[in-house]
Every structure is written in C-alpha cells, then in structure tokens.
Coordinates of C-alpha atoms in Angstrom, one line a residue:
X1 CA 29.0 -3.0 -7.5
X2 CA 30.9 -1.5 -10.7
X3 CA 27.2 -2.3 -12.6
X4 CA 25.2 -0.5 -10.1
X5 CA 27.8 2.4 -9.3
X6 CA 27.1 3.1 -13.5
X7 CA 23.7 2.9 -13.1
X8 CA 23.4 5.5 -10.8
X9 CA 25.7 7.6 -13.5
X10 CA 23.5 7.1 -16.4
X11 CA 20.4 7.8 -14.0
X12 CA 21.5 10.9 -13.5
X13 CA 22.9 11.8 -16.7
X14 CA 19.2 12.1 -17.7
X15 CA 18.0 15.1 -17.4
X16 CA 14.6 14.2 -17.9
X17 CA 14.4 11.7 -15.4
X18 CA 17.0 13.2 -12.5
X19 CA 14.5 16.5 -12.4
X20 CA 11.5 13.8 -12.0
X21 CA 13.9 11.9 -8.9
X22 CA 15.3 15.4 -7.4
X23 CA 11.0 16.8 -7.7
X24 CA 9.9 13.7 -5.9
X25 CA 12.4 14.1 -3.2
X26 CA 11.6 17.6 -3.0
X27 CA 7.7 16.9 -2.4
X28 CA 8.8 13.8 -0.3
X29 CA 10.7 16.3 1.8
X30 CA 7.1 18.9 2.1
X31 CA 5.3 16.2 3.4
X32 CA 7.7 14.8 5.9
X33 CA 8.2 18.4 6.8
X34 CA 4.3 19.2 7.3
X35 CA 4.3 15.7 9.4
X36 CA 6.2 17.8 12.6
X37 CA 3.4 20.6 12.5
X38 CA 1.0 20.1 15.5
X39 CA -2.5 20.9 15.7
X40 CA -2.6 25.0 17.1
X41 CA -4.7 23.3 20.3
X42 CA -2.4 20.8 21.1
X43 CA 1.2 21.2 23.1
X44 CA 2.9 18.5 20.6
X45 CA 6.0 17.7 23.8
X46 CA 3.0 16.4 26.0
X47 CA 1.9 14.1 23.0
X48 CA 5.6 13.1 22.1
X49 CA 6.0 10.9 25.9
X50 CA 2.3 9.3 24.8
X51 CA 3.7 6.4 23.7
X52 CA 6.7 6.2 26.8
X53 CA 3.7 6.8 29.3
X54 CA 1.7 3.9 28.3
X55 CA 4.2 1.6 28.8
X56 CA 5.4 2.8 31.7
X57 CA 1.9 2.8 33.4
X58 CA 1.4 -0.7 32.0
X59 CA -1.8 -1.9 31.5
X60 CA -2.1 0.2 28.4
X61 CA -0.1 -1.3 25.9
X62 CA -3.1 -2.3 23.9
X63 CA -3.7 1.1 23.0
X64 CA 0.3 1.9 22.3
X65 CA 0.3 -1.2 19.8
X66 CA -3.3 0.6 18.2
X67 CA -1.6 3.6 17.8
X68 CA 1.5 2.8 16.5
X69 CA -0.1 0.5 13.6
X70 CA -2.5 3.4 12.9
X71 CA 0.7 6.1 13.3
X72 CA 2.9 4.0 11.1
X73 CA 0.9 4.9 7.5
X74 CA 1.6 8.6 8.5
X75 CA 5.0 8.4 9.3
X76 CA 4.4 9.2 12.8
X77 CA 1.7 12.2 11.8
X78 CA -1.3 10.1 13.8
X79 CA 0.9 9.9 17.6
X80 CA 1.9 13.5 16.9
X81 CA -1.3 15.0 16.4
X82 CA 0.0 16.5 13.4
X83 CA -1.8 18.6 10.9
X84 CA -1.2 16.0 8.4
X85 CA -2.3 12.9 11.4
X86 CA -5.2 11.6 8.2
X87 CA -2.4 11.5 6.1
X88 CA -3.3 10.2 2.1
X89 CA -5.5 7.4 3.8
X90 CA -9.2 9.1 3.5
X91 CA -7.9 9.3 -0.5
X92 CA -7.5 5.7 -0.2
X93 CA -10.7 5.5 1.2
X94 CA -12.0 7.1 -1.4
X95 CA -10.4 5.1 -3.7
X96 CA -11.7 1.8 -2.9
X97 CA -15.4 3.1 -2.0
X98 CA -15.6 4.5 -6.0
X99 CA -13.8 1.3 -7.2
X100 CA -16.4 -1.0 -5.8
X101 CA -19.5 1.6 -6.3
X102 CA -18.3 1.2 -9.9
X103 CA -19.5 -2.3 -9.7
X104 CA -23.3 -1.9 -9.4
X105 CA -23.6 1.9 -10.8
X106 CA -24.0 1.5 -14.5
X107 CA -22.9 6.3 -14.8
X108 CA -19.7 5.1 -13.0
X109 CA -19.1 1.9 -15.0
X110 CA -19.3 4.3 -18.1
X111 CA -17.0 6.5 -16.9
X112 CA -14.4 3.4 -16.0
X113 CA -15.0 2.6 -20.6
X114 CA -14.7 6.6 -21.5
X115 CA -10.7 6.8 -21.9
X116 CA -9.2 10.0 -20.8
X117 CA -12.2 11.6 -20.1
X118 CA -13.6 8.5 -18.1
X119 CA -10.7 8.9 -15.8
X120 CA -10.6 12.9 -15.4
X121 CA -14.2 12.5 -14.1
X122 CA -13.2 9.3 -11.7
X123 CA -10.7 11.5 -10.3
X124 CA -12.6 14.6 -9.4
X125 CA -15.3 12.2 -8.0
X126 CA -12.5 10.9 -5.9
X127 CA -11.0 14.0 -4.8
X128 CA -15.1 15.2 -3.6
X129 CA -15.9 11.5 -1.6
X130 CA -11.8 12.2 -0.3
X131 CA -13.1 15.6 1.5
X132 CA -16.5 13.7 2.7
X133 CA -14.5 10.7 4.3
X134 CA -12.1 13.0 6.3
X135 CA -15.1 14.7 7.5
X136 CA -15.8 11.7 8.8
X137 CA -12.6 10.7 10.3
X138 CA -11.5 14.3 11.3
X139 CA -14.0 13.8 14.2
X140 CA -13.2 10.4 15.0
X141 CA -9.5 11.0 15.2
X142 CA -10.0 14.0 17.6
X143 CA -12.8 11.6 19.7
X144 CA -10.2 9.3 19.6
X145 CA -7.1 11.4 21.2
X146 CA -9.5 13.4 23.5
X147 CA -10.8 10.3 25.4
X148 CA -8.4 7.6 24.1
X149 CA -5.2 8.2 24.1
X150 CA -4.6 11.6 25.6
X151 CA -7.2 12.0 27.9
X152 CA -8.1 15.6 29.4
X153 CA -8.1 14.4 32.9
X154 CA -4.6 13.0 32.9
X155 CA -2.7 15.7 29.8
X156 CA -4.3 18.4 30.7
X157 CA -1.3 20.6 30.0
X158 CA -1.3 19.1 26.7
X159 CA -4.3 20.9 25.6
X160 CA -3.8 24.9 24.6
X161 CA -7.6 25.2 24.3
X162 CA -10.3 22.4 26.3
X163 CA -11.3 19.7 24.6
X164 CA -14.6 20.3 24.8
X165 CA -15.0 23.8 23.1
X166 CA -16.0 24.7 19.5
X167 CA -13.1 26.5 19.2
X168 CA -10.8 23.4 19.7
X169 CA -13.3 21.4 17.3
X170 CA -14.2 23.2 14.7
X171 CA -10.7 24.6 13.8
X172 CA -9.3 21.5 14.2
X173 CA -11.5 19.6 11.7
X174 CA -10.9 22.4 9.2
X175 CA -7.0 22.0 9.3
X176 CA -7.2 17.9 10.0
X177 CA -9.3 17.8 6.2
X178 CA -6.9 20.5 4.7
X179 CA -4.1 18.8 5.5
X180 CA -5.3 15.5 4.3
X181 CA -6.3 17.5 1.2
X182 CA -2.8 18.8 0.7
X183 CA -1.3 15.5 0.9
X184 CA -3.7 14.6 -1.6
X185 CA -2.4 17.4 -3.9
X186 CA 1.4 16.1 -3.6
X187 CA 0.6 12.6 -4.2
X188 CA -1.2 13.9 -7.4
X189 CA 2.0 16.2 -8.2
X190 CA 4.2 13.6 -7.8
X191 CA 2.5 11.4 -10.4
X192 CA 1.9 13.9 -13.0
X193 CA 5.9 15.7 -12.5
X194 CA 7.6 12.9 -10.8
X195 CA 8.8 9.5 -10.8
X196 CA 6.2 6.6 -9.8
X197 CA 2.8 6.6 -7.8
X198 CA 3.2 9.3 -6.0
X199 CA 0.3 8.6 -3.4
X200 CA 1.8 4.8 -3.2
X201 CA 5.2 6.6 -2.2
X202 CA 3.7 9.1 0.2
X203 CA 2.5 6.1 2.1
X204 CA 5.8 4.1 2.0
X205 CA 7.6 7.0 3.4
X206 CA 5.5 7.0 6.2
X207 CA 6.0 3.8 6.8
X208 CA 10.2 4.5 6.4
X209 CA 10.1 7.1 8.6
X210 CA 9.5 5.3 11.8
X211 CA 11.7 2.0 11.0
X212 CA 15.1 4.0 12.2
X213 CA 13.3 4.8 15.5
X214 CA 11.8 1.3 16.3
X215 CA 15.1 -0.4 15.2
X216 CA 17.1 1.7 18.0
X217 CA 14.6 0.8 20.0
X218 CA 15.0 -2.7 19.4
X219 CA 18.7 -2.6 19.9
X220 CA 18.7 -0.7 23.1
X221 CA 16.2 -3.5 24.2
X222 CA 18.2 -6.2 23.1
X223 CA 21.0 -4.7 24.6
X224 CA 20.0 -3.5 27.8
X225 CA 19.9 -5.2 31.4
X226 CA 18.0 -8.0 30.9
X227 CA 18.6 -8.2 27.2
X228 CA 19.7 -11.0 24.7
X229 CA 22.6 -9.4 23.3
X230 CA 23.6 -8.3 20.0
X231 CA 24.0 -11.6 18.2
X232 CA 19.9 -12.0 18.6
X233 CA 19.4 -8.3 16.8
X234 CA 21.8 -10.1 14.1
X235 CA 19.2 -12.8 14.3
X236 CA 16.5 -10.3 13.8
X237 CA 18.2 -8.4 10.7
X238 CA 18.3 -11.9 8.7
X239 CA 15.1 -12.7 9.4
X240 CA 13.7 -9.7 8.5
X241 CA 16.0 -9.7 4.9
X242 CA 14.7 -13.1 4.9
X243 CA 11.1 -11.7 5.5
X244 CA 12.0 -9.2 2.6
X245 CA 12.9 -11.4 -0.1
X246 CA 9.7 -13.6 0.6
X247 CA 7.4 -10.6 0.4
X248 CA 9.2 -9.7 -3.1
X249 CA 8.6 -13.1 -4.1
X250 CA 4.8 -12.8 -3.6
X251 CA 4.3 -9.7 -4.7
X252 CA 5.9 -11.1 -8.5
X253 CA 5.1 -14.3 -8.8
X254 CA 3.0 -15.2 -12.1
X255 CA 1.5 -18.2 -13.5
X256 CA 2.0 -17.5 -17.4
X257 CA -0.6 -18.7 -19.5
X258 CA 0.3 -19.2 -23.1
X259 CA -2.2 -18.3 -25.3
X260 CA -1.7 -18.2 -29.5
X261 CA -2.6 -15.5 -31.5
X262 CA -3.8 -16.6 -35.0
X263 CA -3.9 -14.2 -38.0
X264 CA -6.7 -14.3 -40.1
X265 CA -5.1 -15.7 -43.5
X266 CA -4.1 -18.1 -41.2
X267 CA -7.5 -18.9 -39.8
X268 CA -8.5 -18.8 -43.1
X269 CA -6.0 -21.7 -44.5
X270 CA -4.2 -19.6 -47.3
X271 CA -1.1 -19.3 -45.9
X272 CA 1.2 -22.1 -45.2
X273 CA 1.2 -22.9 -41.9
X274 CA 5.1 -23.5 -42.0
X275 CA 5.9 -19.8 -43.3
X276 CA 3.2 -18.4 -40.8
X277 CA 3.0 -19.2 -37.4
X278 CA 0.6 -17.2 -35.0
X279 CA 2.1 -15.1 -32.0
X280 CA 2.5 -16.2 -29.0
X281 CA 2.2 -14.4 -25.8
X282 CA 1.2 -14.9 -22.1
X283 CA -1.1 -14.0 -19.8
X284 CA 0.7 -13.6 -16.3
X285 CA -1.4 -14.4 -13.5
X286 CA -0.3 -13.4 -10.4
X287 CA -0.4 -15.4 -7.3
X288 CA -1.3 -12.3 -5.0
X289 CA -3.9 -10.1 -7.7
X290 CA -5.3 -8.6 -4.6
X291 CA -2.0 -7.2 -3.3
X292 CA -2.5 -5.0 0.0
X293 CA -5.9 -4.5 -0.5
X294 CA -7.4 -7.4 1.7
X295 CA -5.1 -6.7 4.6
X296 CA -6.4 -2.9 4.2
X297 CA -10.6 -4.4 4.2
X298 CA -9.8 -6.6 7.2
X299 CA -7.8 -3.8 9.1
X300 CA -10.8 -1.7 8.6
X301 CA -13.7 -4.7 10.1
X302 CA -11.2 -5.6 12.3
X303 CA -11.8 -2.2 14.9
X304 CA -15.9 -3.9 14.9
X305 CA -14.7 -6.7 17.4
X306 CA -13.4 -4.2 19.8
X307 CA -16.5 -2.0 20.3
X308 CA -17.7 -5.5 21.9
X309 CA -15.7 -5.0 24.5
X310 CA -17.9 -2.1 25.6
X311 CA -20.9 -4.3 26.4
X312 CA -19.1 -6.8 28.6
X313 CA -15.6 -5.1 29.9
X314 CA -15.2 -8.4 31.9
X315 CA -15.0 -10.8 28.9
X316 CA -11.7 -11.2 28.3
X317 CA -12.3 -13.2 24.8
X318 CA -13.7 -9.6 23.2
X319 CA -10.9 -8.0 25.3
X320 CA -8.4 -9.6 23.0
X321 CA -9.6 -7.9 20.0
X322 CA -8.3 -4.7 20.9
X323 CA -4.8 -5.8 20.8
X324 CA -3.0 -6.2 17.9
X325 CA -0.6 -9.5 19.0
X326 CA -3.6 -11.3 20.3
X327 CA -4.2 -14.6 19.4
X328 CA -8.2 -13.7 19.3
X329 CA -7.0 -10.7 16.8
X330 CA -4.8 -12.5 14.7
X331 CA -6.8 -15.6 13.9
X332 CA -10.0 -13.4 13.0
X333 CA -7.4 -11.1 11.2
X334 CA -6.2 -13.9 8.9
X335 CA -9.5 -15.8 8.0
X336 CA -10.9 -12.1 6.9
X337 CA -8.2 -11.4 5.1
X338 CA -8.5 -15.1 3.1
X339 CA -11.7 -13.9 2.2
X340 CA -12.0 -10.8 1.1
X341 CA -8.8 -12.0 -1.4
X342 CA -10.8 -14.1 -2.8
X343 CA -13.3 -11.2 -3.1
X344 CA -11.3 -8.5 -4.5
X345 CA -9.7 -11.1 -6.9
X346 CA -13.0 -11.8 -8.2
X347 CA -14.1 -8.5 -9.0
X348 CA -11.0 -7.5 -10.1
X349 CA -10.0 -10.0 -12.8
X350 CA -13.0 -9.8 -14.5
X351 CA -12.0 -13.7 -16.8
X352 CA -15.4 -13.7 -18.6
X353 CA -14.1 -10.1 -20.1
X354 CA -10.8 -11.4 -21.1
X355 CA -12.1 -14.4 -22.6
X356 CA -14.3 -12.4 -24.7
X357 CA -11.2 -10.1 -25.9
X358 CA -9.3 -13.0 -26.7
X359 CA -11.9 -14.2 -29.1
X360 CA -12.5 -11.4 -30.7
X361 CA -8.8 -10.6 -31.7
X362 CA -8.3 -14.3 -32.7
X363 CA -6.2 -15.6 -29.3
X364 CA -6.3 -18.7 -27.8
X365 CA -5.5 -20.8 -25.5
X366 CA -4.0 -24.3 -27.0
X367 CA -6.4 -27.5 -26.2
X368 CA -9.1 -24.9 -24.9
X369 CA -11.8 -23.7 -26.9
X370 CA -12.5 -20.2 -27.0
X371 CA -15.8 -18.9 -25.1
X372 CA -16.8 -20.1 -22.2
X373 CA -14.6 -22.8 -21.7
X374 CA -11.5 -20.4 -22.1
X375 CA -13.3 -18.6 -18.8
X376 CA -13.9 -21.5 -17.0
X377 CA -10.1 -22.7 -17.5
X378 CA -9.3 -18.6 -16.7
X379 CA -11.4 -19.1 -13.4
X380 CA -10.3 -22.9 -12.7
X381 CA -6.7 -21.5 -12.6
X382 CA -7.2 -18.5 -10.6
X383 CA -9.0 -20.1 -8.1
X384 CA -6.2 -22.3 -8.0
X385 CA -3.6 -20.0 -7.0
X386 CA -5.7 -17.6 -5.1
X387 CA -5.8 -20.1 -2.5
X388 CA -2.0 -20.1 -1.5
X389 CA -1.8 -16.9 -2.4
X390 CA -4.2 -15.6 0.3
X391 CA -3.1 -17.9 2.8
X392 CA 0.7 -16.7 2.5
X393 CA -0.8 -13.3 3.0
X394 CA -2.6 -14.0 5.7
X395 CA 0.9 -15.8 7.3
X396 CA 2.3 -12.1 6.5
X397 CA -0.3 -10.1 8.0
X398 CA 0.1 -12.3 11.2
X399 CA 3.7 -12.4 11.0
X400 CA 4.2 -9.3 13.2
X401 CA 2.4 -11.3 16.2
X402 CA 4.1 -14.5 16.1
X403 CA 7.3 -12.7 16.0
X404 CA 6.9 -10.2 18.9
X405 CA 7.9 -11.9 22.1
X406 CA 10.0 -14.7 21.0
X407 CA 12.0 -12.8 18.4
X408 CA 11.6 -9.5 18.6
X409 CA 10.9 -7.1 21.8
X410 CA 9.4 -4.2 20.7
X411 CA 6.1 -3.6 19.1
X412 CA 7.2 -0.9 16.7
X413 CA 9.8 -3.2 15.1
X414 CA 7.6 -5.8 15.1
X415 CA 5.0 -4.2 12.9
X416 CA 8.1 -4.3 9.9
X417 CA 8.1 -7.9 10.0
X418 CA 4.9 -8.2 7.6
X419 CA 1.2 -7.1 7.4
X420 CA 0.7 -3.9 5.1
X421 CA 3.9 -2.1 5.9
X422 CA 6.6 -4.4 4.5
X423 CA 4.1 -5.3 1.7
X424 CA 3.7 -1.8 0.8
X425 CA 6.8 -1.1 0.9
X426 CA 8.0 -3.7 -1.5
X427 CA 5.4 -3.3 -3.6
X428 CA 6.3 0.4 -4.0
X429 CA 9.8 0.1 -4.3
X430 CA 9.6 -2.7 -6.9
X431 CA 7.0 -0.3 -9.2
X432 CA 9.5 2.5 -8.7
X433 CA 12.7 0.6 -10.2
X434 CA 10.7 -0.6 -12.6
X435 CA 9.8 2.9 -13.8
X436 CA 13.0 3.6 -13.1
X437 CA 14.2 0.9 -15.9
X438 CA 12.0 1.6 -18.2
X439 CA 13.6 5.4 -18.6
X440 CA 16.6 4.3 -19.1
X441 CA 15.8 1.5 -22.0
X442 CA 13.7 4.6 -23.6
X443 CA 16.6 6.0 -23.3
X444 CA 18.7 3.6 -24.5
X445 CA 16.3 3.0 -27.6
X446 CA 16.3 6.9 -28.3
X447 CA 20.1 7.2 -28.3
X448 CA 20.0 3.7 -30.7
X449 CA 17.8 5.7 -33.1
X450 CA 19.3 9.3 -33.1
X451 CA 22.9 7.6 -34.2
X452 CA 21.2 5.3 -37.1
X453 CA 19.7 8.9 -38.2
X454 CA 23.1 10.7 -38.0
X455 CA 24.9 7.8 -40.0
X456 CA 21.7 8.0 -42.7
X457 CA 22.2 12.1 -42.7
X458 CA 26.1 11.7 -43.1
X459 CA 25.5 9.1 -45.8
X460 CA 23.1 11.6 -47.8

C-alpha cells in the first residue's frame, strides 16, 4: 500500500504528466456531460422508464437486452436518445473499413509505408468515411427508436415534434453526426494532449458509466422478495474479479520466440566467436493478436440472423437470434467470432514480412533457416496459439449468457461478465498504466542524467 500510496506522489509530482491526467479527466468529464443532452424532439423522462417498461410489460425483454448491449459502448447515450447516442463507434467503423480497404488498394497501402505523412492522410481519410458511416447510422438509430423501442403509438408524449416530419428527421441527423463528430474530436484531443488512446478511453468510460447502475440493480435483486441474499452477490463479486484477472491474462499472454541477431564481422568469421556473441531478442506472440476486434465483426453479422425473423415471425429457431442470452445467439456468436480471429490474425501479422526483416538485418531464429522456412515456423506457431486463443474468446463473449440466470439476475450486470465490455476495459486500462510507467522511468532516467551532469559541472 506504502509502494502504491508513493506512486500516486511521484505521479503527481510531474508536471508534465499530471496536466496530461487532470486534461484527460477534464475531456472525460465533456463527454460524459454531452451524454445527458437529449435530442431537441425527444422528451428524455419518457425515454428514461424505456428500459423499466419493457420489463414490466414482459414479452419485450429481447429488445431491453438489444438496447442495453448497444447503450453500454455510449455509456448510456444510445437508451437516452442523447445527442452523443453514435458515440465514437461510426469512428471505429471507420477505422476498421480503411484498415481492411488497405489490403487490396495498392494508394492506401502506400500511405500505410509513407511515415508521418502516410498516417496524416490515413487520418483525414478516416475522419471523411467517419461522417459517411454516421450518415448511415444516424437514420438507422432514429428508425430504430421510432418503431422499435419507443414507438409513437405507445410514447407519444415522448415526442416534442411527430416522428414522421422533416423537421424531426432532418435536424436530428444533423445533431446525431455532429455529435458523433465531436466525440471524435476529443478522442483525438486526448491522444495528442493527454494520457493514452484517447478514443480507446472514451469507449471504456462508456462502458464504466453504467456498471454502478446495473450492480445496484443486481443487489436490489438479490436482495429483494424472492431474492438469494447477499452472500450470492458476494459470490457474484469473486467471480467477476475472477472473470477479471482471466481477461488480463489473455489480453498479455505471449509466446516469446528467441531469435539471434548476428553482426556482420561475426557472419563474416573475423571475430572470435567467444569475445562476440550476437544479440538476442524475442519476438512476443500473443495468444489473443486479434484482441476485441472479432467480437466487434461478429456483433456486427450477428443483427443479419434477426432480420429472419421478419419472414417467418412463427419460427421460434430465427426468433432466438434476437436475443442476446439465447442459446441460438450464443452458439452462432462464438463459432463467428473463432473465425474471423483467425481472419484478423492473418492479415494482421503479416509473418512473410517479418521473416523478410529478420533476414535482412542478420536475425535469426536458432535451428531455422532464414526465408521461408523462418515464415512457415512464424505461421506453424501462430496458428498454434490462435486456436486457444479464439476459443477462450469466444468462452468470454458467451460468458455473459451462461452466467445470467443461474448466477446473475440482471441483464445489465450480466453484460460485465465478458464479451467486449470487460475486454475493453482491461485492455484499456492495462495500455493506460503502462503509459503511465513509462513516464515515470523517463522520468526516472532524466533525473539519473541531470545529477551525473551537475556532478561533471561541479567537477569542472
């Protein structure tokens, strides 16, 4: 405790780095703010019981579970029909749709090779497909609450202006796409002025934001007429810690390959091999490369199923894939989510590329030649721990239905007991301490040098 108490002193005894904290909280605290302003059409205390009405009517709580997964990346933005309801996700859209464009389009694969420059231009092609996607979604979302979950004919008094009219629409979009736009902006800000990924940390705050709410929920479940009691929501919180600390075990888990790095006298055999050795270093492969990003490409095929249910509304196999904690949901969920990890790893780790770099600075890997058998091992390997790797995730992204019902009681608090949420979180939190660390070692180094100067200077 003493260790970490000190750490929090010499945190803030840099200046540097407390104005990056105290500006991240600051824009963390503008977003969150924004999250509470409604849409000018919509009465935002009609859309606050949404959630309360579908449970209580029953027979809805397929669309209360849709709604709180798709709420809980906004922090609550998407049930509250918020100005900020897209949230940063149309910029991860974007994202991905220029990351894998960048695979077939030989202008954008230049720009990936170009440095500085190469990235500027990335950027402001990302920030332009950003403003198409949420003109894209910006509809869908308002289709979505008109006729979904807040339909006029039962919340009429939730609507300022009807549904229907242009001037509900077209206003709406415009603020919808601004408002993603704007949280855009302070993701960018806090990367550039703050501390960590500052879209990454938008997200996890989202996802924070609600986990006070569902875990009173929870407890005044529990322990309410009919509940378990308090000692099963002490069951809950170890399960989820444990749930943690697995989830920060897959997210860091490496396979180090050694590989030796031979000068060229070396190489050349005019230096003793006994005075000289080569370098050696590691390649860490991790056993989840793809992080979050499969769970995102299946949650995004997975709404595909549930338009089904549209041509047969009495087949209740198709029904089941419009709720979340289905077993017809879950099962599709997981084997989608096995493969596109093994998709995204493959064009991700590009191990023909990084056999040809270790070649042509003079590494190695011992007992494998370099070339193509150095990829082939590469691949071999991967493949090798992409396979538990993606089925563990899978067991994650799943872990929020095998839990609800036997464990836990409440949707919303089930959602924190895997899938992209608690990954997400980790992941973020993890990047952030380690930025965090690195700070302070500069530090550390800085101060190292600065007194080796002032002895050298006293000396003189």
């Amino acid at each position: 405790m003493k260790g970490f108490i000190q750490t929090l002193k010499n945190i803030w005894s840099l200046k540097e780095l407390r104005d990056k904290i105290l500006f991240t909280l600051g824009m963390v605290l503008v977003y969150r703010f924004a999250t509470f302003i409604s849409l000018p059409a919509i009465n935002l205390s009609e859309v606050g019981n949404l959630l309360d009405h579908y449970k209580s009517q029953g027979g809805n709580n397929q669309g209360a579970g849709l709604l709180g997964l798709l709420s809980s990346f906004t922090g609550g933005a998407f049930a509250n029909a918020s100005v900020m309801a897209l949230g940063i996700m149309p910029y991860i859209s974007a994202s991905i749709i220029v990351q894998l464009m960048g695979m077939a389009i030989p202008y954008l694969q230049k720009l990936q090779k170009d440095g500085e420059s190469g990235r500027n231009t990335l950027n402001q092609i990302t920030r332009w497909l950003t403003i198409a996607v949420c003109l894209v979604q910006a509809p869908s979302y308002l289709t979505s609450i008109t006729q979904m979950f807040l339909p006029y004919s039962q919340f009429s008094a939730a609507y300022y202006i009807h549904p229907e009219s242009v001037m509900f629409w077209l206003p709406s979009i415009v603020i919808l796409v601004a408002g993603s736009v704007f949280a855009m902006w302070l993701g960018e800000k806090i990367t550039d002025k703050g501390i960590g990924n500052g879209i990454s940390i938008l997200i996890m705050v989202g996802i924070f934001a609600g986990l006070p709410q569902a875990f009173v929920q929870e407890y005044v479940t529990q322990t309410g007429k009919g509940g378990s009691g308090t000692i099963l929501i002490l069951v809950e919180v170890l399960f989820w810690m444990l749930v943690v600390l697995l989830a920060i075990i897959l997210s860091v888990a490496v396979r180090k390959i050694p590989i030796q790095y031979v000068s060229r006298a070396q190489a050349r055999g005019g230096v003793n091999k006994n005075l000289m050795q080569g370098a050696r270093q590691w390649i860490p492969l991790k056993v989840n490369a793809a992080g979050v990003m499969p769970i995102i490409f299946a949650q995004a095929l997975m709404f595909v199923p549930g338009l089904l249910v549209k041509l047969d509304d009495s087949n209740t196999f198709f029904a089941g894939f419009q709720n979340v904690f289905s077993w017809q949901y879950n099962v599709l969920f997981a084997l989608l989510i096995i493969i596109f990890t093994f998709f995204y790893t493959a064009i991700t780790i590009p191990v023909n590329q990084m056999a040809d770099d270790l070649k042509r600075n003079g590494g190695l890997i011992p007992k494998v030649r370099p070339g193509k058998e150095t990829s082939d091992y590469l691949d071999d390997i991967l493949s090798k721990l992409t396979l538990p790797g993606s089925i563990f995730l899978a067991i994650f992204a799943v872990l929020p239905a095998l839990v609800f019902g036997w464990l836990v009681e409440t949707q919303n608090f089930a959602l924190f007991f895997g899938g992209t949420s608690l990954l997400i979180m980790v992941g973020v939190i993890l990047d952030t301490v380690q930025q965090i660390n690195t700070y302070l070692l500069n530090h550390h180094y800085d101060g190292l040098m600065q007194s080796k100067l002032s002895r050298s200077s006293n000396i003189q």
